[in-house]
XYZ file of C-alpha atoms in Angstrom:
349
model
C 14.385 6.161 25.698
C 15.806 5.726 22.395
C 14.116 7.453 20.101
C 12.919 5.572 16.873
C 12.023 6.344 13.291
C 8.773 6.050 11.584
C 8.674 3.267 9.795
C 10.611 1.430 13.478
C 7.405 2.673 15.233
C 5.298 0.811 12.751
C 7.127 -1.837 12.946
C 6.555 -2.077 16.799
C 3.399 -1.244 16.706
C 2.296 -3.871 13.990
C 4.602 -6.292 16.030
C 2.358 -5.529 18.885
C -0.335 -6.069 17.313
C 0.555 -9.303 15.612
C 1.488 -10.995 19.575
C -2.438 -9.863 20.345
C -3.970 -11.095 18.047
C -1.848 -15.012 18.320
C -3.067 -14.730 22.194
C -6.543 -14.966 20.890
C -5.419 -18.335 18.711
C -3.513 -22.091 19.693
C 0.086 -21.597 20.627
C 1.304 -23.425 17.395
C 0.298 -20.395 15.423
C 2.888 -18.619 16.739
C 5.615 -21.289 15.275
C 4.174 -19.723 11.959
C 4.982 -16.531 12.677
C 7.900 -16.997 13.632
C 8.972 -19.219 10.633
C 7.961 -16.055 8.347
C 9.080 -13.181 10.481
C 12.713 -12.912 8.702
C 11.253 -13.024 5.087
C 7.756 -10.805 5.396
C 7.251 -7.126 6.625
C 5.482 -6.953 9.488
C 2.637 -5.160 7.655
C 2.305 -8.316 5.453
C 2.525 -10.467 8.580
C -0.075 -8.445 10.190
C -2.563 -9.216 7.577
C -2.061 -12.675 7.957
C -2.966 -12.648 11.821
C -5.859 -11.171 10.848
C -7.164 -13.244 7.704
C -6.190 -16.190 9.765
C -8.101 -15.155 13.186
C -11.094 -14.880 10.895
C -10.612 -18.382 9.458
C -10.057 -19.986 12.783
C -13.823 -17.928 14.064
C -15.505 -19.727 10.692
C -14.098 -22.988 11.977
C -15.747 -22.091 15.653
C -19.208 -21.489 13.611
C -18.815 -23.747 10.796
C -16.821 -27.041 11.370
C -19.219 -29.552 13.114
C -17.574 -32.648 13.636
C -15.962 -30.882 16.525
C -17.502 -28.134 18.669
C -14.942 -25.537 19.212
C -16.040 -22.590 21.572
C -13.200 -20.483 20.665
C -10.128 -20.034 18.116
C -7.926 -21.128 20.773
C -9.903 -24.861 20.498
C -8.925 -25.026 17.313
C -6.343 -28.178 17.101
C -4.204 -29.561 14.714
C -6.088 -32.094 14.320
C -9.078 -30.030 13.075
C -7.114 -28.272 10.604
C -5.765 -31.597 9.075
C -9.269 -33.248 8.648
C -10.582 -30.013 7.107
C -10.890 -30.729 3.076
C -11.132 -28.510 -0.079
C -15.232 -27.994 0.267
C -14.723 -26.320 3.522
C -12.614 -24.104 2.219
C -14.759 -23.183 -0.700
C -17.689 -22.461 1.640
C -15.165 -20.430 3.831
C -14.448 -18.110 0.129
C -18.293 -17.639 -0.355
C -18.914 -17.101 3.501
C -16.174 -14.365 2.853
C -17.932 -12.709 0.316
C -21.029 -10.979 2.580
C -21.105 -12.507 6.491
C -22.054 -10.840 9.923
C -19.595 -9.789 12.627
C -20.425 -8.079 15.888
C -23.655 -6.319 14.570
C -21.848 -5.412 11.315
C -22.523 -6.721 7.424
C -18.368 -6.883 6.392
C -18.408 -7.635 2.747
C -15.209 -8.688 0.735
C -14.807 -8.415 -3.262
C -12.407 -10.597 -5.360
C -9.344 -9.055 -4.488
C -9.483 -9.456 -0.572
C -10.642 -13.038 -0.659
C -7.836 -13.797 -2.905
C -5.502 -12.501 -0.112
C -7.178 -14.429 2.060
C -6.922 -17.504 0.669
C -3.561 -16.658 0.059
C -2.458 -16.315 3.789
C -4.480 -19.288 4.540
C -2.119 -21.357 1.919
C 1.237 -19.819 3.072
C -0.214 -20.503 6.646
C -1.159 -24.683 5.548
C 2.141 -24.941 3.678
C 4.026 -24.829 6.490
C 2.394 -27.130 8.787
C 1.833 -29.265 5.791
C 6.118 -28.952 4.925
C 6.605 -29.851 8.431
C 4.710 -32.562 9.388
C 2.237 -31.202 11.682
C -0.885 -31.369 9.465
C -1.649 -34.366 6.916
C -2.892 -32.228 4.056
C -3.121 -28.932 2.511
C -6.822 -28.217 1.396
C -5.959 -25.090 0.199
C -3.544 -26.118 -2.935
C -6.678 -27.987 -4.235
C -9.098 -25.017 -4.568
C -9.150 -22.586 -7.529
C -8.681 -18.813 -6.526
C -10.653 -15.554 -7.368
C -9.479 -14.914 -10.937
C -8.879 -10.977 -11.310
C -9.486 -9.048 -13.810
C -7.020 -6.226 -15.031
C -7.962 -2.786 -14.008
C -7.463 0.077 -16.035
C -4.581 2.036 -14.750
C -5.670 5.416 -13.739
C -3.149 8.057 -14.072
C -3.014 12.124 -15.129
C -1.475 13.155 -18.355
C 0.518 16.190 -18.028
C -2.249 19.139 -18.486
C -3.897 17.362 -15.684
C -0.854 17.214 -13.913
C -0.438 20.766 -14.266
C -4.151 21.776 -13.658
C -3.890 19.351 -10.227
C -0.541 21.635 -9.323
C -2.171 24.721 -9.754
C -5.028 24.015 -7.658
C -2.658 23.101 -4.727
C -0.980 26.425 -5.339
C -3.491 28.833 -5.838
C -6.422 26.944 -4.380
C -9.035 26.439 -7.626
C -12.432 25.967 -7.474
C -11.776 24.948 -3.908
C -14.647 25.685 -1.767
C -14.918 28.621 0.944
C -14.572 25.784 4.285
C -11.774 24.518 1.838
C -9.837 27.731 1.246
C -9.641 28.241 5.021
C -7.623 25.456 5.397
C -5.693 26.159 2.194
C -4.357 29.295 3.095
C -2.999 27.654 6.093
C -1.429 24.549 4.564
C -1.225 25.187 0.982
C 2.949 25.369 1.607
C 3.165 22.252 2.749
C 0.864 20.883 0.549
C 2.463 21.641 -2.369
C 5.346 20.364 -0.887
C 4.190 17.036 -0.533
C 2.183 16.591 -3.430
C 5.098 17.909 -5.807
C 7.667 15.460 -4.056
C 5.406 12.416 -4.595
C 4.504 13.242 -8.438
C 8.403 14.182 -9.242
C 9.687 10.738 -7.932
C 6.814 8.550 -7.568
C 7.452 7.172 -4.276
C 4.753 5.171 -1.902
C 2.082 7.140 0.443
C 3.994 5.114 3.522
C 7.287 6.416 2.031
C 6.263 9.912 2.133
C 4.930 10.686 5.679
C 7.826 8.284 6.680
C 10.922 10.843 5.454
C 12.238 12.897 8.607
C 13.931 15.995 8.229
C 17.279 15.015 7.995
C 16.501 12.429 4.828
C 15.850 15.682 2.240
C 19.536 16.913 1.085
C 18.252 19.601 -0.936
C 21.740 20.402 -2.150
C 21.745 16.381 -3.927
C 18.240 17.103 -5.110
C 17.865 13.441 -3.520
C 15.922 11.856 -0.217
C 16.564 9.064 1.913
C 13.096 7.126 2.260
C 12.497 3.198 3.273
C 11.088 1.054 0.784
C 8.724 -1.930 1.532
C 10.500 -4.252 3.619
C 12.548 -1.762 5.356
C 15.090 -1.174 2.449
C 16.626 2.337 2.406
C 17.026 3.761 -0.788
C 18.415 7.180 -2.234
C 15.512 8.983 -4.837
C 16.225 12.002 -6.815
C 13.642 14.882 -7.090
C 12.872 16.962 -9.955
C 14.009 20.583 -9.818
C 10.668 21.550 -10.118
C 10.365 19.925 -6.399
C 13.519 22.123 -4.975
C 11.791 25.722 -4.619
C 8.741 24.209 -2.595
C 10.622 21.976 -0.291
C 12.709 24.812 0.115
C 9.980 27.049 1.184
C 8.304 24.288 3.312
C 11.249 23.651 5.284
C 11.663 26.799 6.177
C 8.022 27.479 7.030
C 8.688 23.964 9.104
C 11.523 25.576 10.979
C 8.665 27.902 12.906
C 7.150 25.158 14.088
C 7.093 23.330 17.267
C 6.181 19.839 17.158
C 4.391 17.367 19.901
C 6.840 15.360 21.316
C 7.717 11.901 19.316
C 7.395 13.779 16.670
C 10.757 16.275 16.095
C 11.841 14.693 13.356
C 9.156 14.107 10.937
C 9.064 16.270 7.463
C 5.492 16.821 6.755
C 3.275 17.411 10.149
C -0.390 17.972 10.349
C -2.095 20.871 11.554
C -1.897 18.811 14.878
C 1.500 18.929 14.896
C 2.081 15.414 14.687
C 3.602 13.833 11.531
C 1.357 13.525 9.355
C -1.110 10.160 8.579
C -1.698 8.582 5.672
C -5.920 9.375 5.787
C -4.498 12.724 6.012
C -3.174 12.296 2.634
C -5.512 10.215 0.969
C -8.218 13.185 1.768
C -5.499 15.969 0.490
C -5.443 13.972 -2.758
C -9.085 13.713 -2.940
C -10.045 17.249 -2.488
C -7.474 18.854 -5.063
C -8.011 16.088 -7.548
C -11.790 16.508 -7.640
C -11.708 19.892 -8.561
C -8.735 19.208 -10.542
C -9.931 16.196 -12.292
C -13.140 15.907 -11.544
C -13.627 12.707 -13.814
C -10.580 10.398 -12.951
C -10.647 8.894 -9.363
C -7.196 10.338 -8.400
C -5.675 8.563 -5.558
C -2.079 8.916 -3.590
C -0.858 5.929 -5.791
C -2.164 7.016 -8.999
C -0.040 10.161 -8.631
C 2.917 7.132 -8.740
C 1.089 5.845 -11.402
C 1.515 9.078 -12.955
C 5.173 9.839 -12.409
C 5.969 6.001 -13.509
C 4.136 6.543 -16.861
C 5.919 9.904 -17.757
C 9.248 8.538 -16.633
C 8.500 5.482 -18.955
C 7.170 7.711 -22.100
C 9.816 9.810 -21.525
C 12.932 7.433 -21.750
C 11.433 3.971 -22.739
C 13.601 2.207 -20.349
C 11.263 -0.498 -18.281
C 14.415 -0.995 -16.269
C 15.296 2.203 -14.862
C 11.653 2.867 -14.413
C 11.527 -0.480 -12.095
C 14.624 0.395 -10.239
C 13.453 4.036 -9.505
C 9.801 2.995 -8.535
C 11.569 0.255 -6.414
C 9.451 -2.778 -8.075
C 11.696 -5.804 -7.194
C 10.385 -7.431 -10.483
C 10.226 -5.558 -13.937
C 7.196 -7.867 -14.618
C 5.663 -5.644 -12.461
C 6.089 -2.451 -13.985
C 5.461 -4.097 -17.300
C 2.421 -4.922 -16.468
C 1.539 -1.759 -15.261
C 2.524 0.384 -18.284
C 1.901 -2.521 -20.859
C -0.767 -0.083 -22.398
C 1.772 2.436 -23.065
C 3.806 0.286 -25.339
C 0.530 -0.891 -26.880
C -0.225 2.740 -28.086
C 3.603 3.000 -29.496
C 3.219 0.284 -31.325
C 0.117 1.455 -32.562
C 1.612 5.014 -33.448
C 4.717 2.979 -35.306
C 2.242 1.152 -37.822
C 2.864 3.375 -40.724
C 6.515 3.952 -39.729
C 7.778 0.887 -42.016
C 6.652 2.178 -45.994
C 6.012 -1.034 -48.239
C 5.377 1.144 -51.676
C 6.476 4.654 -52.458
C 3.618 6.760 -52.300
């Protein structure tokens, strides 16, 4: 049995996944898939299946000219007669509807990604002849507003350290498990804020991908590009001391190679994360909703206050378009523009 890495397992697994779901829909939905499979992740084509399965269900409840019982009823034909309206009572129906006994609810964001796999999905029928029109060019999308980015400025970066050293303000029930992971744990946490990489990233690095002697790691970025990232040597002394702790420990099988492991001895999740974020950062910084990617958030702004190079902050954050990090840390060059105002003297004082 060969034996596969992480991010190989999720893509099996979200390949898997991705076959179900297009046995519960026509067969031509599968010539989509397939046309997209070489230039989207399988995590991004896995959200399709999904957004698309629950278009093709409002169809079955919605479209009247033809009854359809299931998504598999759902012909060509249907989707070529369906017009712009529909599809702007599909985005409202998105917004609060009822699914097996459950109220699912979607805000701007998620029915923007909706409508976005539903256009990449039309496009290509539409490019190829198989459907007579795309409804979905015609509608106007959720606009989004810019969130504030959330990130912690270095005394909160040091406060949220400390408390995943020495356990701060934690409570009793939270020490317990402290004492017991605080190693790893400050490990992990000092890793992700001294290079800024993903969540999926992180649990994803195996053993062998941490050359402590290089100060660097191997990790996969989003769309299964490998990249080399450099740690800070603030990061070598508790990697050091985690892998040695890690040594001791016997894994389950499937799961010898992983870095960071849970107290289950499985490599550890990304929930497992999100809550290890959550319970330092709350007593940490108890009024900023600290997250896994706002510690990347973090790293990204010191890098960029540090050096004011947008590129090199892109390229290490692995953004495949600077826009993106300018975007991101646009405030940042708002404030040093505002601190250069009195930089340029007009009169001698």
């Amino acid at each position: 049995m060969p034996e596969y890495t992480y991010h190989e397992q999720t893509d099996i697994k979200n390949i898997e996944l991705i076959r179900n779901i297009c046995d519960e829909l026509p067969p031509y939905v599968k010539k989509f898939f397939r046309s997209i499979q070489q230039s989207k992740s399988s995590r991004t084509r896995l959200g399709y299946a999904r957004d698309i399965k629950t278009f093709f269900e409002y169809i079955c409840e919605a479209y009247t000219d033809v009854p359809c019982e299931s998504p598999k009823d759902v012909t060509l034909e249907i989707l070529s007669s369906i017009d712009a309206m529909f599809i702007d009572d599909y985005m409202d129906y998105l917004q609060v509807y009822r699914k097996d006994g459950r109220v699912i609810t979607n805000g701007k964001a998620s029915i923007k990604r909706k409508i976005t796999a539903l256009s990449v999905f039309y496009s290509y029928f539409y490019r190829n002849d198989l459907v007579s029109q795309n409804p979905v060019a015609k509608i106007e999308r959720p606009r989004l507003h810019d969130k504030q980015i959330v990130r912690m400025d270095a005394a909160e970066t040091a406060n949220f350290l400390d408390t995943v050293e020495y356990g701060i303000n934690l409570t009793d029930k939270q020490l317990q498990y402290h004492k017991k992971n605080k190693t790893r744990d400050l490990a992990l946490l000092t890793l992700m804020l001294s290079t800024g990489i993903r969540i999926s990233e992180c649990i994803g690095l195996d053993i062998n991908d941490v050359d402590i002697e290089n100060t660097s790691i191997k990790i996969t970025r989003k769309g299964g590009k490998e990249a080399i990232v450099y740690f800070s040597d603030e990061s070598i002394d508790p990697l050091i001391a985690y892998m040695e702790e890690r040594k001791k420990i016997e894994p389950q099988k499937g799961h010898e190679n992983a870095l960071f492991l849970s107290s289950q001895k499985r490599r550890i999740s990304i929930r497992t994360v999100e809550n290890l974020v959550k319970k330092y950062s709350q007593s940490a910084v108890p009024l900023k909703h600290i997250t896994p990617h706002k510690l990347r958030s973090t790293y990204g702004t010191a890098l960029y206050q540090e050096t004011s190079d947008i590129y090199l902050v892109a390229d290490v954050l692995g953004h495949s378009d600077v826009n993106t990090t300018r975007k991101h840390y646009a405030d940042i060059d708002n404030e040093r523009k505002r601190m250069a105002r009195n930089k340029v003297q007009l009169r001698e004082k």
